[in-house]
Amino acid sequence: ETGVTQSPTHLIKTRGQQVTLRCSSQSGHNTVSWYQQALGQGPQFIFQYYREEENGRGNFPPRFSGLQFPNYSSELNVNALELDDSALYLCASSVGGRTSYEQYFGPGTRLTVT
Amino acid sequence: AQTVTQSQPEMSVQEAETVTLSCTYDTSESNYYLFWYKQPPSRQMILVIRQEAYKQQNATENRFSVNFQKAAKSFSLKISDSQLGDTAMYFCAFTPSSSYKLIFGSGTRLLVRP
């Protein structure tokens, strides 16, 4: 059973650029959630995809968007990067579109915006 | 608004001793779930323990146990026989039973001293 993987590990972008982060779900999981973790803070929910549809969204602007593919892997896209977007981005996979049970987290992508 | 508060930014404990991390939450929901996650320097969030609000019995997982006080909206984590590998950030998290997202606290950094 493979765990949740994310790529890339680290990324440096310039303000105004666009970035795509990738996440592969744990085998058998059909739900992917994305979180933003600023330095020294707890993760903040961005959105969740369940069976390729957005299932819920946190308080993030539309320039944060996502996709989920038939194999349940997922992408997080951020347009018009701002300095405050610098953070650790975590994805978590689970089943059933709900968070009642365990979510399995990936190791994260560290994004730095300069 | 649903919030999770961790009032101890940092804690320190001697190896083999016991330490308790505090967490309080605010919600009007009657059915929900509470979690403690561990985030070591490797960044990957790992579930430590999970508690269902409708269960009065406190959850335990080996050296980890919780003190769940529903009326007080308190959910503390006790780590017994602390080990060096317990050194990490610990996050308390909450989700209503029908929700799609986890709400995290700001975390407590735990250092286990040899």
CSV table of C-alpha atoms in Angstrom, one decimal:
chain,number,residue,atom,x,y,z
A,1,GLU,CA,0.0,0.0,0.0
A,2,THR,CA,1.6,3.3,-1.1
A,3,GLY,CA,1.2,6.4,1.0
A,4,VAL,CA,0.3,9.9,-0.1
A,5,THR,CA,3.0,11.6,-2.2
A,6,GLN,CA,3.5,15.2,-3.2
A,7,SER,CA,5.7,16.9,-5.8
A,8,PRO,CA,7.8,18.9,-5.9
A,9,THR,CA,9.3,18.9,-2.4
A,10,HIS,CA,10.4,22.6,-2.6
A,11,LEU,CA,9.6,25.3,-5.1
A,12,ILE,CA,10.7,28.9,-5.5
A,13,LYS,CA,8.5,31.3,-7.6
A,14,THR,CA,8.4,35.0,-8.2
A,15,ARG,CA,5.4,37.2,-7.3
A,16,GLY,CA,2.8,37.2,-10.1
A,17,GLN,CA,3.8,33.8,-11.4
A,18,GLN,CA,1.6,30.7,-11.5
A,19,VAL,CA,2.4,27.3,-9.8
A,20,THR,CA,1.0,23.8,-9.9
A,21,LEU,CA,1.4,21.4,-7.0
A,22,ARG,CA,0.7,17.7,-7.3
A,23,CYS,CA,-0.6,15.0,-5.0
A,24,SER,CA,-1.1,11.3,-5.4
A,25,SER,CA,-3.6,9.7,-3.1
A,26,GLN,CA,-3.2,6.7,-0.9
A,27,SER,CA,-4.4,3.6,-2.7
A,28,GLY,CA,-8.2,3.1,-2.4
A,29,HIS,CA,-8.9,6.7,-1.4
A,30,ASN,CA,-11.3,8.8,-3.5
A,31,THR,CA,-11.0,12.1,-1.6
A,32,VAL,CA,-8.3,14.7,-1.6
A,33,SER,CA,-8.1,17.8,0.6
A,34,TRP,CA,-5.6,20.6,0.4
A,35,TYR,CA,-4.3,22.7,3.3
A,36,GLN,CA,-2.0,25.7,3.5
A,37,GLN,CA,0.3,25.8,6.5
A,38,ALA,CA,2.0,29.2,7.0
A,39,LEU,CA,5.2,29.1,9.1
A,40,GLY,CA,4.4,28.6,12.8
A,41,GLN,CA,0.7,28.1,12.3
A,42,GLY,CA,-1.7,25.2,11.9
A,43,PRO,CA,-2.9,24.1,8.5
A,44,GLN,CA,-5.8,26.0,6.9
A,45,PHE,CA,-8.3,24.2,4.7
A,46,ILE,CA,-8.2,25.3,1.0
A,47,PHE,CA,-10.6,22.9,-0.6
A,48,GLN,CA,-11.6,19.2,-1.0
A,49,TYR,CA,-12.2,17.1,-4.1
A,50,TYR,CA,-14.4,14.0,-4.0
A,51,ARG,CA,-14.9,11.9,-7.1
A,52,GLU,CA,-13.4,14.6,-9.3
A,53,GLU,CA,-15.8,17.3,-8.0
A,54,GLU,CA,-15.0,20.2,-5.6
A,55,ASN,CA,-16.8,19.1,-2.4
A,56,GLY,CA,-16.1,22.1,-0.2
A,57,ARG,CA,-13.9,25.2,-0.1
A,58,GLY,CA,-12.3,27.3,2.6
A,59,ASN,CA,-11.7,31.0,2.8
A,60,PHE,CA,-9.3,31.2,-0.2
A,61,PRO,CA,-9.7,33.4,-3.3
A,62,PRO,CA,-10.5,32.0,-6.7
A,63,ARG,CA,-6.9,32.2,-7.8
A,64,PHE,CA,-6.5,29.0,-5.8
A,65,SER,CA,-8.0,26.2,-7.9
A,66,GLY,CA,-7.8,22.5,-8.2
A,67,LEU,CA,-8.4,19.3,-10.1
A,68,GLN,CA,-8.9,15.7,-9.3
A,69,PHE,CA,-8.2,13.1,-11.9
A,70,PRO,CA,-9.9,9.7,-12.5
A,71,ASN,CA,-7.1,7.9,-10.6
A,72,TYR,CA,-7.9,10.3,-7.7
A,73,SER,CA,-4.6,12.2,-7.9
A,74,SER,CA,-4.9,15.9,-7.6
A,75,GLU,CA,-3.4,19.3,-8.5
A,76,LEU,CA,-3.5,22.6,-6.7
A,77,ASN,CA,-3.0,25.6,-8.9
A,78,VAL,CA,-2.3,29.1,-7.7
A,79,ASN,CA,-2.3,32.0,-10.1
A,80,ALA,CA,-0.9,35.5,-9.6
A,81,LEU,CA,1.3,34.5,-6.7
A,82,GLU,CA,1.6,36.8,-3.7
A,83,LEU,CA,4.3,36.9,-1.1
A,84,ASP,CA,1.8,35.7,1.5
A,85,ASP,CA,1.3,32.5,-0.5
A,86,SER,CA,4.7,31.3,0.8
A,87,ALA,CA,3.8,28.3,2.9
A,88,LEU,CA,3.8,24.5,3.2
A,89,TYR,CA,1.1,23.0,1.1
A,90,LEU,CA,-0.3,19.7,2.4
A,91,CYS,CA,-2.6,17.3,0.7
A,92,ALA,CA,-4.5,14.6,2.5
A,93,SER,CA,-6.4,11.6,1.2
A,94,SER,CA,-9.4,9.9,2.7
A,95,VAL,CA,-12.6,8.1,1.6
A,96,GLY,CA,-16.2,9.2,1.2
A,97,GLY,CA,-15.8,13.0,1.1
A,98,ARG,CA,-15.9,13.3,4.8
A,99,THR,CA,-13.2,14.0,7.5
A,100,SER,CA,-14.7,11.9,10.3
A,101,TYR,CA,-12.1,9.3,9.8
A,102,GLU,CA,-8.4,9.4,9.4
A,103,GLN,CA,-6.9,11.6,6.7
A,104,TYR,CA,-3.5,10.5,5.4
A,105,PHE,CA,-1.2,13.4,4.8
A,106,GLY,CA,1.6,13.8,2.4
A,107,PRO,CA,4.9,15.3,3.3
A,108,GLY,CA,4.0,18.7,1.7
A,109,THR,CA,5.4,21.1,-0.8
A,110,ARG,CA,7.3,24.1,0.5
A,111,LEU,CA,6.5,27.1,-1.7
A,112,THR,CA,8.6,30.2,-1.4
A,113,VAL,CA,7.4,33.3,-3.3
A,114,THR,CA,10.0,36.1,-3.7
B,1,ALA,CA,-17.4,30.3,14.3
B,2,GLN,CA,-15.8,27.0,15.0
B,3,THR,CA,-12.3,27.4,16.5
B,4,VAL,CA,-9.6,25.3,18.1
B,5,THR,CA,-7.3,26.9,20.7
B,6,GLN,CA,-3.9,25.5,21.9
B,7,SER,CA,-2.7,27.8,24.6
B,8,GLN,CA,0.8,26.3,25.0
B,9,PRO,CA,3.1,27.3,22.1
B,10,GLU,CA,6.0,25.2,23.5
B,11,MET,CA,6.4,22.4,26.1
B,12,SER,CA,9.4,20.6,27.3
B,13,VAL,CA,9.6,17.2,29.1
B,14,GLN,CA,12.3,14.9,30.4
B,15,GLU,CA,12.5,11.5,28.6
B,16,ALA,CA,10.4,8.9,30.4
B,17,GLU,CA,8.2,11.5,32.1
B,18,THR,CA,4.6,12.4,31.4
B,19,VAL,CA,3.4,15.5,29.7
B,20,THR,CA,-0.1,16.9,28.9
B,21,LEU,CA,-0.9,19.2,26.0
B,22,SER,CA,-4.0,21.3,26.2
B,23,CYS,CA,-6.7,22.0,23.6
B,24,THR,CA,-10.0,23.8,23.8
B,25,TYR,CA,-12.6,24.2,21.0
B,26,ASP,CA,-15.7,26.1,20.3
B,27,THR,CA,-18.7,24.7,18.4
B,28,SER,CA,-22.5,24.6,18.5
B,29,GLU,CA,-22.4,21.1,16.9
B,30,SER,CA,-23.6,18.2,18.9
B,31,ASN,CA,-21.8,15.5,17.0
B,32,TYR,CA,-18.2,15.9,16.0
B,33,TYR,CA,-14.7,14.3,16.0
B,34,LEU,CA,-11.5,15.5,17.6
B,35,PHE,CA,-8.0,14.5,16.7
B,36,TRP,CA,-4.4,15.0,17.7
B,37,TYR,CA,-1.9,15.0,14.9
B,38,LYS,CA,1.9,14.9,15.2
B,39,GLN,CA,4.1,16.8,12.8
B,40,PRO,CA,7.8,15.9,13.1
B,41,PRO,CA,10.6,17.8,11.4
B,42,SER,CA,9.9,15.6,8.3
B,43,ARG,CA,6.7,17.7,8.0
B,44,GLN,CA,4.3,14.7,7.5
B,45,MET,CA,1.2,14.9,9.6
B,46,ILE,CA,0.6,11.7,11.5
B,47,LEU,CA,-2.6,10.9,13.3
B,48,VAL,CA,-1.9,10.2,17.0
B,49,ILE,CA,-5.4,9.7,18.4
B,50,ARG,CA,-9.1,10.2,17.5
B,51,GLN,CA,-12.1,10.8,19.7
B,52,GLU,CA,-15.8,10.7,18.8
B,53,ALA,CA,-17.8,13.2,20.7
B,54,TYR,CA,-20.7,10.8,21.4
B,55,LYS,CA,-18.4,8.4,23.2
B,56,GLN,CA,-17.9,9.2,26.8
B,57,GLN,CA,-14.9,6.9,27.2
B,58,ASN,CA,-11.6,8.6,26.6
B,59,ALA,CA,-9.6,7.3,23.7
B,60,THR,CA,-6.2,5.6,24.3
B,61,GLU,CA,-3.4,4.5,21.9
B,62,ASN,CA,-0.5,2.9,23.7
B,63,ARG,CA,1.4,5.7,25.5
B,64,PHE,CA,-1.1,8.4,24.3
B,65,SER,CA,-4.4,9.1,25.9
B,66,VAL,CA,-6.9,11.9,25.9
B,67,ASN,CA,-9.0,13.7,28.6
B,68,PHE,CA,-12.2,14.6,26.8
B,69,GLN,CA,-14.5,17.0,28.7
B,70,LYS,CA,-17.4,17.7,26.4
B,71,ALA,CA,-19.2,20.2,28.6
B,72,ALA,CA,-16.0,22.2,29.0
B,73,LYS,CA,-15.1,21.7,25.3
B,74,SER,CA,-11.7,20.5,26.3
B,75,PHE,CA,-9.5,17.8,24.7
B,76,SER,CA,-6.1,17.4,26.2
B,77,LEU,CA,-3.4,14.9,25.2
B,78,LYS,CA,-1.4,13.0,27.7
B,79,ILE,CA,1.9,11.4,26.6
B,80,SER,CA,3.2,8.8,29.1
B,81,ASP,CA,6.8,7.6,29.2
B,82,SER,CA,8.0,10.3,26.7
B,83,GLN,CA,10.5,9.2,24.1
B,84,LEU,CA,13.0,11.3,22.1
B,85,GLY,CA,11.0,10.4,19.0
B,86,ASP,CA,8.0,12.2,20.4
B,87,THR,CA,9.7,15.6,19.8
B,88,ALA,CA,7.4,17.3,17.2
B,89,MET,CA,4.7,19.8,16.7
B,90,TYR,CA,1.3,18.6,18.0
B,91,PHE,CA,-1.9,19.9,16.5
B,92,CYS,CA,-5.3,19.5,17.9
B,93,ALA,CA,-8.0,19.3,15.2
B,94,PHE,CA,-11.8,19.3,15.1
B,95,THR,CA,-14.4,18.3,12.5
B,96,PRO,CA,-18.2,18.2,12.7
B,97,SER,CA,-19.5,14.8,11.8
B,98,SER,CA,-20.9,15.8,8.4
B,99,SER,CA,-18.1,18.1,7.4
B,100,TYR,CA,-15.4,18.0,4.7
B,101,LYS,CA,-12.7,19.8,6.5
B,102,LEU,CA,-10.4,19.7,9.6
B,103,ILE,CA,-10.1,22.8,11.7
B,104,PHE,CA,-6.6,22.9,13.3
B,105,GLY,CA,-5.2,24.7,16.3
B,106,SER,CA,-2.0,26.7,16.1
B,107,GLY,CA,0.0,23.8,17.5
B,108,THR,CA,2.3,23.1,20.5
B,109,ARG,CA,5.9,22.4,20.0
B,110,LEU,CA,7.1,19.5,22.3
B,111,LEU,CA,10.7,18.9,23.1
B,112,VAL,CA,11.7,15.7,24.8
B,113,ARG,CA,15.0,16.1,26.6
B,114,PRO,CA,17.4,13.2,27.1
